[in-house]
Tab-separated table of N, CA and C in Angstrom:
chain	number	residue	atom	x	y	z
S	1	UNK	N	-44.472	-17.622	52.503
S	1	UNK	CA	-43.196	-18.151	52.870
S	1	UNK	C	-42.098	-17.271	52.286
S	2	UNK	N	-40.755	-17.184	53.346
S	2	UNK	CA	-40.542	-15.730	52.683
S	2	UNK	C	-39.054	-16.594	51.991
S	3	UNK	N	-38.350	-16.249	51.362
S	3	UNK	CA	-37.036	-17.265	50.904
S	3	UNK	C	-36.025	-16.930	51.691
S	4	UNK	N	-34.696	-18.244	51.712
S	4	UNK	CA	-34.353	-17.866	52.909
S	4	UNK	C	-33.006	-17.027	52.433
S	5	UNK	N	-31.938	-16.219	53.364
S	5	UNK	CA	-31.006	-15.681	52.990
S	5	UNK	C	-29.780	-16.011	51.908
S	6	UNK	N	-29.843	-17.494	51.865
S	6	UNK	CA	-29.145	-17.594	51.179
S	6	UNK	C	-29.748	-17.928	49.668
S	7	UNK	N	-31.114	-17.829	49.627
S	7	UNK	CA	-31.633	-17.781	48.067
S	7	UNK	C	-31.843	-16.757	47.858
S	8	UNK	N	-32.002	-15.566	48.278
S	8	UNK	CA	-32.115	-13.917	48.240
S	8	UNK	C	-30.980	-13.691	47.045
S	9	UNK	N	-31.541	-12.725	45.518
S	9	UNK	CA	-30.433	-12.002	44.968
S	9	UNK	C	-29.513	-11.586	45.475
S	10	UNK	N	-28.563	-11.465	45.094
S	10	UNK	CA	-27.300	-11.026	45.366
S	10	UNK	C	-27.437	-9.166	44.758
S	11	UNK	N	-27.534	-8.227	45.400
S	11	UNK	CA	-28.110	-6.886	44.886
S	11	UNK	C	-26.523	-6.400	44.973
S	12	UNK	N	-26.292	-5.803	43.435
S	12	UNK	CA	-24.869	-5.167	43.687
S	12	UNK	C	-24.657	-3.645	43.756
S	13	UNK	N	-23.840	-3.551	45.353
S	13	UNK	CA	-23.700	-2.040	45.118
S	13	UNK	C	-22.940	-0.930	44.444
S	14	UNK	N	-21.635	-1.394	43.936
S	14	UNK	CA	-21.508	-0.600	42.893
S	14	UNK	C	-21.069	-1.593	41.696
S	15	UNK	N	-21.297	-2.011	40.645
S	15	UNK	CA	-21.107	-2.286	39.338
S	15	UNK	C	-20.057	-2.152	38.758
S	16	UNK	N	-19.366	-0.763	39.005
S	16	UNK	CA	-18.034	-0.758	38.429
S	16	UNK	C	-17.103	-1.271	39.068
S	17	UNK	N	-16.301	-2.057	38.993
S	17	UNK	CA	-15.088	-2.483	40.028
S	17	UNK	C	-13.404	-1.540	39.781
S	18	UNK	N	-12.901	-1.265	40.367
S	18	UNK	CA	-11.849	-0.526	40.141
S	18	UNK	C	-10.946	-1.360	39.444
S	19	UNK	N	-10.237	-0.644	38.556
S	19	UNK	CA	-9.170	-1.922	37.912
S	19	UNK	C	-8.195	-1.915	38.425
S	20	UNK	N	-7.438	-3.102	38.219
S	20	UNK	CA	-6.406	-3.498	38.922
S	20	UNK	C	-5.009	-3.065	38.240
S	21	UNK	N	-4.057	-2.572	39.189
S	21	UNK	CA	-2.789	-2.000	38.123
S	21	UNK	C	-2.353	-2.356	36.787
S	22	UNK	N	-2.248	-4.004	36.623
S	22	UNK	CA	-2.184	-4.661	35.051
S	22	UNK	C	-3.002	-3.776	34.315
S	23	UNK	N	-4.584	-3.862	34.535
S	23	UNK	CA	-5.369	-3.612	33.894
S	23	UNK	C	-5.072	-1.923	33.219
S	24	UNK	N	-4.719	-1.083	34.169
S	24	UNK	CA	-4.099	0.228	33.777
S	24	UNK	C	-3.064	0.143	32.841
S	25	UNK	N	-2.153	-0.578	33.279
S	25	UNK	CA	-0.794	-0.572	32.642
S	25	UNK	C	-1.149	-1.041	30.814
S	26	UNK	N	-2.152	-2.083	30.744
S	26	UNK	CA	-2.322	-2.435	29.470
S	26	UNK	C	-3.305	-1.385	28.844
S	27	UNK	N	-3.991	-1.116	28.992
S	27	UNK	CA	-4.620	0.229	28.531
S	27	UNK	C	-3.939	1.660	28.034
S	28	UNK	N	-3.346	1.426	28.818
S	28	UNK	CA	-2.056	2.832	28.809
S	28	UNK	C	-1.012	2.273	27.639
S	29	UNK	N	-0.766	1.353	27.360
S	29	UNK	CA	0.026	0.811	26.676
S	29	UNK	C	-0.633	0.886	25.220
S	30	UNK	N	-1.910	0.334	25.052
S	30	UNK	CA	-2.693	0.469	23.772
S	30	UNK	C	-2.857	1.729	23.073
S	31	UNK	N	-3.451	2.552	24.368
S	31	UNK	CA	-3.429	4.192	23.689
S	31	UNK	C	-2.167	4.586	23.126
S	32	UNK	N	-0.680	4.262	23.636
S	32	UNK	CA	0.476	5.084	23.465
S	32	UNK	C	1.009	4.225	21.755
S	33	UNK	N	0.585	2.952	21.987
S	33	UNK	CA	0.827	2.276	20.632
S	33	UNK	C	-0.184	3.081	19.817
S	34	UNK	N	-1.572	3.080	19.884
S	34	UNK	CA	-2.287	3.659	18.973
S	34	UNK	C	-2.070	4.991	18.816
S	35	UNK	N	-1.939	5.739	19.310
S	35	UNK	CA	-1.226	7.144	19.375
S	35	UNK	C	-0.207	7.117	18.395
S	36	UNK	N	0.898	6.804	18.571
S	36	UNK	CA	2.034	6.280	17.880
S	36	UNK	C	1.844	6.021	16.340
S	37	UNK	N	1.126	4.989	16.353
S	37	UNK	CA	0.752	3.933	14.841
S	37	UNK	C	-0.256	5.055	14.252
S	38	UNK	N	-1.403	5.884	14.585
S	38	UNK	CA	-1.975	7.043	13.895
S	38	UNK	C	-1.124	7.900	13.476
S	39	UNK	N	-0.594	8.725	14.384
S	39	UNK	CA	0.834	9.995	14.152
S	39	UNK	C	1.654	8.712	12.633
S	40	UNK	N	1.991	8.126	12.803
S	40	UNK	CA	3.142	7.407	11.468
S	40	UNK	C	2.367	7.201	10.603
S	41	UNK	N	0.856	7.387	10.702
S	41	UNK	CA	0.487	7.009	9.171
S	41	UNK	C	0.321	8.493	8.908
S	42	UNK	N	-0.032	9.307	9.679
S	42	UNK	CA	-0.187	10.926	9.271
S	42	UNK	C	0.963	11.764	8.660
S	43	UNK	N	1.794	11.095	9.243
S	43	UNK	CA	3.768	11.874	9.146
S	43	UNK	C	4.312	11.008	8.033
S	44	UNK	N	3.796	9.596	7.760
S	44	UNK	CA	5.073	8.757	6.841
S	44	UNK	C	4.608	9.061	5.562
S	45	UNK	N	3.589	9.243	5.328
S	45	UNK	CA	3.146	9.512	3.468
S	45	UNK	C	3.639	10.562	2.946
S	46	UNK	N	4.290	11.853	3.267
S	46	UNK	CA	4.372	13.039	2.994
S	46	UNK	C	5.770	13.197	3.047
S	47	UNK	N	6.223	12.457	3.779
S	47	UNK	CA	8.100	12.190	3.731
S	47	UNK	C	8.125	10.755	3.054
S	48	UNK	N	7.546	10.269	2.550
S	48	UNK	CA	7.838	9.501	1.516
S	48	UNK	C	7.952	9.787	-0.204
S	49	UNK	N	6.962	10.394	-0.036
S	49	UNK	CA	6.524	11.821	-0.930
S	49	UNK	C	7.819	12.373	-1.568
S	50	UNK	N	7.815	13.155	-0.509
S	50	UNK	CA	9.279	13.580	-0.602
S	50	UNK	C	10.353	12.929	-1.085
S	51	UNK	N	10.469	12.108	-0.108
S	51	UNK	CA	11.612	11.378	-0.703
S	51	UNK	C	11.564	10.678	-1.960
S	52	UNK	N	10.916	10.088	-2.690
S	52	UNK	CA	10.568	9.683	-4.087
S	52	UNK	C	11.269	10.994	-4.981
S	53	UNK	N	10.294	12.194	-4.738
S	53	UNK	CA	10.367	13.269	-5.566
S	53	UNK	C	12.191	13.985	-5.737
S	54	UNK	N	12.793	13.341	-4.570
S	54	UNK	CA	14.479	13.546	-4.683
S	54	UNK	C	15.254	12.818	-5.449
S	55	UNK	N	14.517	11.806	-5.130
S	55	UNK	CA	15.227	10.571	-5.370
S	55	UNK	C	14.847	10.532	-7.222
S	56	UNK	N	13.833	11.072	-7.754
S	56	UNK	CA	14.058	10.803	-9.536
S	56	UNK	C	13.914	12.326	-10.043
S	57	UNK	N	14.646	13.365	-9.248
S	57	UNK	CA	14.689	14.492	-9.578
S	57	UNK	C	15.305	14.885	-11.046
S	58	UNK	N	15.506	15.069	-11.775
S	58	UNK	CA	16.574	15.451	-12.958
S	58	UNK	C	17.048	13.868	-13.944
S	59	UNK	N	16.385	12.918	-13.254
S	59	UNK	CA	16.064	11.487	-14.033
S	59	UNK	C	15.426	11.462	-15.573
S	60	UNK	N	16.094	10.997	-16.508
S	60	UNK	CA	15.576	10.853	-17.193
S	60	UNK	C	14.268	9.331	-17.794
S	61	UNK	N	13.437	9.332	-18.386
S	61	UNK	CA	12.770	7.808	-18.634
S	61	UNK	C	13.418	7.339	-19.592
S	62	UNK	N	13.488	5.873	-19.341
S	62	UNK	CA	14.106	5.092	-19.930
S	62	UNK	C	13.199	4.007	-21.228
S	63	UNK	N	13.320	3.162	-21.612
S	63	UNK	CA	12.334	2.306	-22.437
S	63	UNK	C	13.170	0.741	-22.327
S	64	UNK	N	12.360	0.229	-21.857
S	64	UNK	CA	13.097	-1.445	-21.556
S	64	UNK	C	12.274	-2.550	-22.224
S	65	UNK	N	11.957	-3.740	-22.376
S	65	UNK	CA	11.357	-4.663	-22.090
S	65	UNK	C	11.305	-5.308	-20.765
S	66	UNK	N	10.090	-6.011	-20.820
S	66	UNK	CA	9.759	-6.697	-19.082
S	66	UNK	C	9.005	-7.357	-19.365
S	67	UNK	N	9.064	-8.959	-18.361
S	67	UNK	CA	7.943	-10.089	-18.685
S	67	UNK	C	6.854	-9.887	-17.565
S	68	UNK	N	5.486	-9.777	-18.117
S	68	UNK	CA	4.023	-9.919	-17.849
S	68	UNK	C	3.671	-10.638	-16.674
S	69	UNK	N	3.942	-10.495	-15.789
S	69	UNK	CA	3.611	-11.711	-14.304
S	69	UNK	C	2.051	-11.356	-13.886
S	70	UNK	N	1.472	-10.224	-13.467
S	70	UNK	CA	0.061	-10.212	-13.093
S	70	UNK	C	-0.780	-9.412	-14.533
S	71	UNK	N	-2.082	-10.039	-14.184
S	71	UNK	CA	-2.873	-8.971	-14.891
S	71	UNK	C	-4.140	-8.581	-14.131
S	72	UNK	N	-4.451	-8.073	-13.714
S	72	UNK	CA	-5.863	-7.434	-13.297
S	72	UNK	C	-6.993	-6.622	-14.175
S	73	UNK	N	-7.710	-6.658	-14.856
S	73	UNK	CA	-8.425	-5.914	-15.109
S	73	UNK	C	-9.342	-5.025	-14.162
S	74	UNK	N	-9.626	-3.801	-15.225
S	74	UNK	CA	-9.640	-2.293	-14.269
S	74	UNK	C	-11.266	-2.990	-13.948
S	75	UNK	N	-11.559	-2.075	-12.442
S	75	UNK	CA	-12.961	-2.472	-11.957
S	75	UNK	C	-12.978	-1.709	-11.269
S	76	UNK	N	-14.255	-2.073	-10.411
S	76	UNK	CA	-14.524	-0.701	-9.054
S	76	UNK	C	-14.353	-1.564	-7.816
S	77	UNK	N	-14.100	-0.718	-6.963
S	77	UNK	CA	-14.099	-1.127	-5.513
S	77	UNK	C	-15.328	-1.717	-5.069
S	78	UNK	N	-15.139	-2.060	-3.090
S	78	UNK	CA	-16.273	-1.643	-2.669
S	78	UNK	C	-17.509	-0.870	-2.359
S	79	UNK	N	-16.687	0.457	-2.328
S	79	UNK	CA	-17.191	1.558	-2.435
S	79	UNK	C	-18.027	1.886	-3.547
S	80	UNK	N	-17.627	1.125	-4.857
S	80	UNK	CA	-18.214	2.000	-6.360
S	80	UNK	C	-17.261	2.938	-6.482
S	81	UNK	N	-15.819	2.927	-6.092
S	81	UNK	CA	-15.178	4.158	-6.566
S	81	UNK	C	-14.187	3.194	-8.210
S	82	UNK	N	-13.728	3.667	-9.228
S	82	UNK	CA	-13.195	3.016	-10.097
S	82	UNK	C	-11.577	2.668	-10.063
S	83	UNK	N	-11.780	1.721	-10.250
S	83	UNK	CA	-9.817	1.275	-9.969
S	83	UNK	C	-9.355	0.850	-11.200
S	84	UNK	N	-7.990	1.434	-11.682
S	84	UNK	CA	-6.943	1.118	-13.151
S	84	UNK	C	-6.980	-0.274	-12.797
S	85	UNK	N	-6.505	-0.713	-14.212
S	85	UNK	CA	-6.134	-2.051	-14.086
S	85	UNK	C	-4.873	-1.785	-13.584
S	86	UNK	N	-4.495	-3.333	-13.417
S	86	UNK	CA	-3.293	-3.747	-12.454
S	86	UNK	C	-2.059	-4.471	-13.346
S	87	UNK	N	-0.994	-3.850	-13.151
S	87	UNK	CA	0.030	-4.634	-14.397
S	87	UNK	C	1.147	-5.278	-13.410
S	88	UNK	N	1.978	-6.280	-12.998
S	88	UNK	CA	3.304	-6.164	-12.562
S	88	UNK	C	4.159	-7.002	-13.738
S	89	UNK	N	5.314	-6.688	-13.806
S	89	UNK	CA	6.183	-7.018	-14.644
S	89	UNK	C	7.081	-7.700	-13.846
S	90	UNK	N	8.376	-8.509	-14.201
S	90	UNK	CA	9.504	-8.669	-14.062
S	90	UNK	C	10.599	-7.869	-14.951
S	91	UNK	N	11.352	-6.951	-14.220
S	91	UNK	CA	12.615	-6.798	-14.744
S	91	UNK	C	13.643	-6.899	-14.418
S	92	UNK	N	14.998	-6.879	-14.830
S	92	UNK	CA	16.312	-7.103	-13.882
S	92	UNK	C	15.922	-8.037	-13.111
S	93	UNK	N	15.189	-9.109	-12.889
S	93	UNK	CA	15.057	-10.114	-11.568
S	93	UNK	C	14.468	-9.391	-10.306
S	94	UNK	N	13.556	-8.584	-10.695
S	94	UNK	CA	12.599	-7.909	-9.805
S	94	UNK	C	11.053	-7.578	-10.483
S	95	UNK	N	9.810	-7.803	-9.337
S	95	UNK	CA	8.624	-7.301	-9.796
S	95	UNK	C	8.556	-5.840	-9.700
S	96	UNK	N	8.017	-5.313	-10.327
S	96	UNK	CA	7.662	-3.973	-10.237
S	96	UNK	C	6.012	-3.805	-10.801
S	97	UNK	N	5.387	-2.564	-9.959
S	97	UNK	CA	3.743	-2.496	-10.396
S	97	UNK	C	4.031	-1.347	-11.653
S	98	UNK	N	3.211	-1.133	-12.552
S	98	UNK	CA	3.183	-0.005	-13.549
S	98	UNK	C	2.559	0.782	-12.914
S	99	UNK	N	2.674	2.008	-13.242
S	99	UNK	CA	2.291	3.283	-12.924
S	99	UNK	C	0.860	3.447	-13.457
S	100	UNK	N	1.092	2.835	-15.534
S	100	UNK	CA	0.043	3.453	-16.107
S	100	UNK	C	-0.006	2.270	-17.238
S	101	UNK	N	-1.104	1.520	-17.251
S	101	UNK	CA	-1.046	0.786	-18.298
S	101	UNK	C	-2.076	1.415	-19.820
S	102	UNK	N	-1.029	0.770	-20.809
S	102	UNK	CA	-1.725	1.177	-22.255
S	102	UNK	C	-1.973	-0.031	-23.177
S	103	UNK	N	-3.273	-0.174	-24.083
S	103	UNK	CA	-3.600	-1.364	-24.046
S	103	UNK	C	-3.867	-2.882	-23.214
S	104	UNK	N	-4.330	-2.738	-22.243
S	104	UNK	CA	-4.714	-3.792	-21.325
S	104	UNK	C	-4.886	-4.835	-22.234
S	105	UNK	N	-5.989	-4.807	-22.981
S	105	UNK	CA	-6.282	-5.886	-23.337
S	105	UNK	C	-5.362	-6.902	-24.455
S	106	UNK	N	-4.121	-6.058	-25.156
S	106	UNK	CA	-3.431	-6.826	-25.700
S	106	UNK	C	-2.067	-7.401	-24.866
S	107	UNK	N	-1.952	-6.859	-23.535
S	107	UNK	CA	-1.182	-7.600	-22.710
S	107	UNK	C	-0.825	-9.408	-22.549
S	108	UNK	N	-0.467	-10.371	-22.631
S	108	UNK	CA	-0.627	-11.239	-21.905
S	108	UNK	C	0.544	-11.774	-21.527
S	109	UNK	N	-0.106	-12.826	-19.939
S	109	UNK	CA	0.369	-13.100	-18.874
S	109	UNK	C	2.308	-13.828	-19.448
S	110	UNK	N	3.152	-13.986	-18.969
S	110	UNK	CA	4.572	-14.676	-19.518
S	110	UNK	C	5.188	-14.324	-20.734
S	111	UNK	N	4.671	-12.989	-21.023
S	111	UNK	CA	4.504	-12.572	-22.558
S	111	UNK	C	5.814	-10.750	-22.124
S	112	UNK	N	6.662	-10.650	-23.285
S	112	UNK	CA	7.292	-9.220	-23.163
S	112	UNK	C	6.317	-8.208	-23.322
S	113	UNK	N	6.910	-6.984	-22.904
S	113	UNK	CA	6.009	-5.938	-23.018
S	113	UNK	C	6.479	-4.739	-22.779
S	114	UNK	N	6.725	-3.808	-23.259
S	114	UNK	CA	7.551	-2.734	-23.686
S	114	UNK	C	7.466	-1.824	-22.357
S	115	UNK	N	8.099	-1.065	-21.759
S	115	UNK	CA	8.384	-0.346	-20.450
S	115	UNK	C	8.756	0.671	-20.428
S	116	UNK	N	8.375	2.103	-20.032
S	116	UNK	CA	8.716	3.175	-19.649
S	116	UNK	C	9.087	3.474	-18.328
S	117	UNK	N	10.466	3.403	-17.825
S	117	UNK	CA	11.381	3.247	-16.141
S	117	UNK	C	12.323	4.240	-16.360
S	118	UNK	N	12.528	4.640	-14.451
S	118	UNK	CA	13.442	5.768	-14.430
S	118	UNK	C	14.114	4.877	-13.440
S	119	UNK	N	15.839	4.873	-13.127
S	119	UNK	CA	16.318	4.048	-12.021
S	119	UNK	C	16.708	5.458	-11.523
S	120	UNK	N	16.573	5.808	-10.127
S	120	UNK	CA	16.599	6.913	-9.432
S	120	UNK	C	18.294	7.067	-8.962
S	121	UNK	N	18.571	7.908	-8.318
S	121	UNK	CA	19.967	8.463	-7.455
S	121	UNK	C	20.412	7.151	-6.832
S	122	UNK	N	19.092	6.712	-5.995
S	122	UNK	CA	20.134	5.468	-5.081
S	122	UNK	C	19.524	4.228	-5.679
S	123	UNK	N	19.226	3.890	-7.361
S	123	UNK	CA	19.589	3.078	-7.697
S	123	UNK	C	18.022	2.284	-7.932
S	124	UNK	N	16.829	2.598	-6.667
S	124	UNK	CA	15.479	2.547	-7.078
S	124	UNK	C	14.994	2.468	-8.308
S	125	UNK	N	14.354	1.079	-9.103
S	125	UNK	CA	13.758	1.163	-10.128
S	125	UNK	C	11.853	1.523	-9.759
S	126	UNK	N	11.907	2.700	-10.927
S	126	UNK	CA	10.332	2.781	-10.647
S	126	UNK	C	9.798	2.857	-12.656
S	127	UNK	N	9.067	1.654	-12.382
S	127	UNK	CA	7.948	1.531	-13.797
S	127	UNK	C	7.054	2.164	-13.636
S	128	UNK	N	7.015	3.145	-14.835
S	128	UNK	CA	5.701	4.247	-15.427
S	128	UNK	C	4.967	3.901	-16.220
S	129	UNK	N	5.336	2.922	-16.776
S	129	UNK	CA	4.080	2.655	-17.418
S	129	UNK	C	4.471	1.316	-18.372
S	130	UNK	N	3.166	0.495	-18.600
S	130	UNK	CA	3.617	-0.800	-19.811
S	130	UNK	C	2.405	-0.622	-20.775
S	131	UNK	N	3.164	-1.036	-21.907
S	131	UNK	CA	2.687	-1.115	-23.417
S	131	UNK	C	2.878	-3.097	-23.796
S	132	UNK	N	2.006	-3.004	-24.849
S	132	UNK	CA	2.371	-3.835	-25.782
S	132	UNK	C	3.410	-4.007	-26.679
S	133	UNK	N	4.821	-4.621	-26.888
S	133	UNK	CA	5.910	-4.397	-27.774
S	133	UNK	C	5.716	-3.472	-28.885
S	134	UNK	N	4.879	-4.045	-29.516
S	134	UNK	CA	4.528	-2.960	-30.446
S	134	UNK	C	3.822	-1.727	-30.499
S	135	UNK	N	3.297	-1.750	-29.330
S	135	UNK	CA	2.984	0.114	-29.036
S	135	UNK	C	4.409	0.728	-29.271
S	136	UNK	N	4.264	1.905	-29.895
S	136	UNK	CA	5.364	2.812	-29.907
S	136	UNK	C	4.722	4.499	-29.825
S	137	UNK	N	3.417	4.447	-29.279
S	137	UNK	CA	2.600	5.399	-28.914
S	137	UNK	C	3.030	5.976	-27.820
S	138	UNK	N	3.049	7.160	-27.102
S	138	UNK	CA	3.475	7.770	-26.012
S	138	UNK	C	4.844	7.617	-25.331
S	139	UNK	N	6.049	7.391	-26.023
S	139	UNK	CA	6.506	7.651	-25.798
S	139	UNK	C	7.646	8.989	-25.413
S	140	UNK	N	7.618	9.136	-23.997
S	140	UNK	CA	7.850	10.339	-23.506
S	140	UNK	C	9.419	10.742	-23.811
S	141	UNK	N	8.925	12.322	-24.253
S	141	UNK	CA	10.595	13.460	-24.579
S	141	UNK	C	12.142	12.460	-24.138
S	142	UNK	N	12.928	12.571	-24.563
S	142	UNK	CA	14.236	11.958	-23.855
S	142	UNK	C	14.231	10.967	-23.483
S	143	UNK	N	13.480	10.240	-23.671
S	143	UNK	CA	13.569	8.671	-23.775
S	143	UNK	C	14.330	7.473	-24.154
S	144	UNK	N	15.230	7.153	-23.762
S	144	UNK	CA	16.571	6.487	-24.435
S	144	UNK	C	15.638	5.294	-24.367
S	145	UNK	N	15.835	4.621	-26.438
S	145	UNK	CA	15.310	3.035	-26.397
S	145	UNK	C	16.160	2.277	-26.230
């Protein structure tokens, strides 16, 4: 008994279907965004770079106090690659990350903590590094306390 035409597979002759203009238009649209969003991460780090390096040119470091808001201790990634610990402070009514922390472990959290900062040309505060109040270790040439 043979089956009848209308229970017969449906055999398709070509598979690909042509897309429909939307379908172009959004595609075309993704590449030119992704295009775009690659090129700005390739181009923006290196003129940022830059611009930092203008901006605390002939700056001298400063020495402040600042209150203790995060602490992280240093660890490794996913990777297994090793990561500094993590400091942010409050100063002037702003967080800022440290550059370089000294003594981690006598840090703590709501607690002062001694600061090495440069405020740049247009006024940018950047923290280099936090101590314990009583560190008075490394402090760098021209350093106004």
């Amino acid at each position: 008994m043979q089956p009848l035409e209308s229970e017969r597979p449906a055999t398709v002759q070509n598979s690909r279907l042509p897309l429909s203009k939307q379908q172009r238009i959004v595609r075309a649209v993704i590449l030119i965004v992704g295009s775009i969003t690659l090129f700005s991460f390739l181009f923006a780090d290196p003129l940022l770079r830059t611009f930092t390096h203008k901006n605390l040119q002939g700056v001298r470091p400063q020495i402040g106090t600042a209150i203790v808001v995060t602490l992280v201790p240093a660890g490794s990634s996913l990777l297994g690659t090793p990561q500094p610990p993590l400091v942010v402070v409050r100063f002037r009514g702003h967080l800022y990350q440290a550059g370089k922390v000294i003594g981690f472990d006598r840090l703590q959290l709501n607690r002062p903590a001694r600061i090495v900062y440069r405020v740049g040309h247009n006024a940018t505060i950047y923290v280099d590094e936090v101590a314990p109040l009583n560190s008075s270790q490394n402090v760098p040439p021209g350093a106004k306390p």
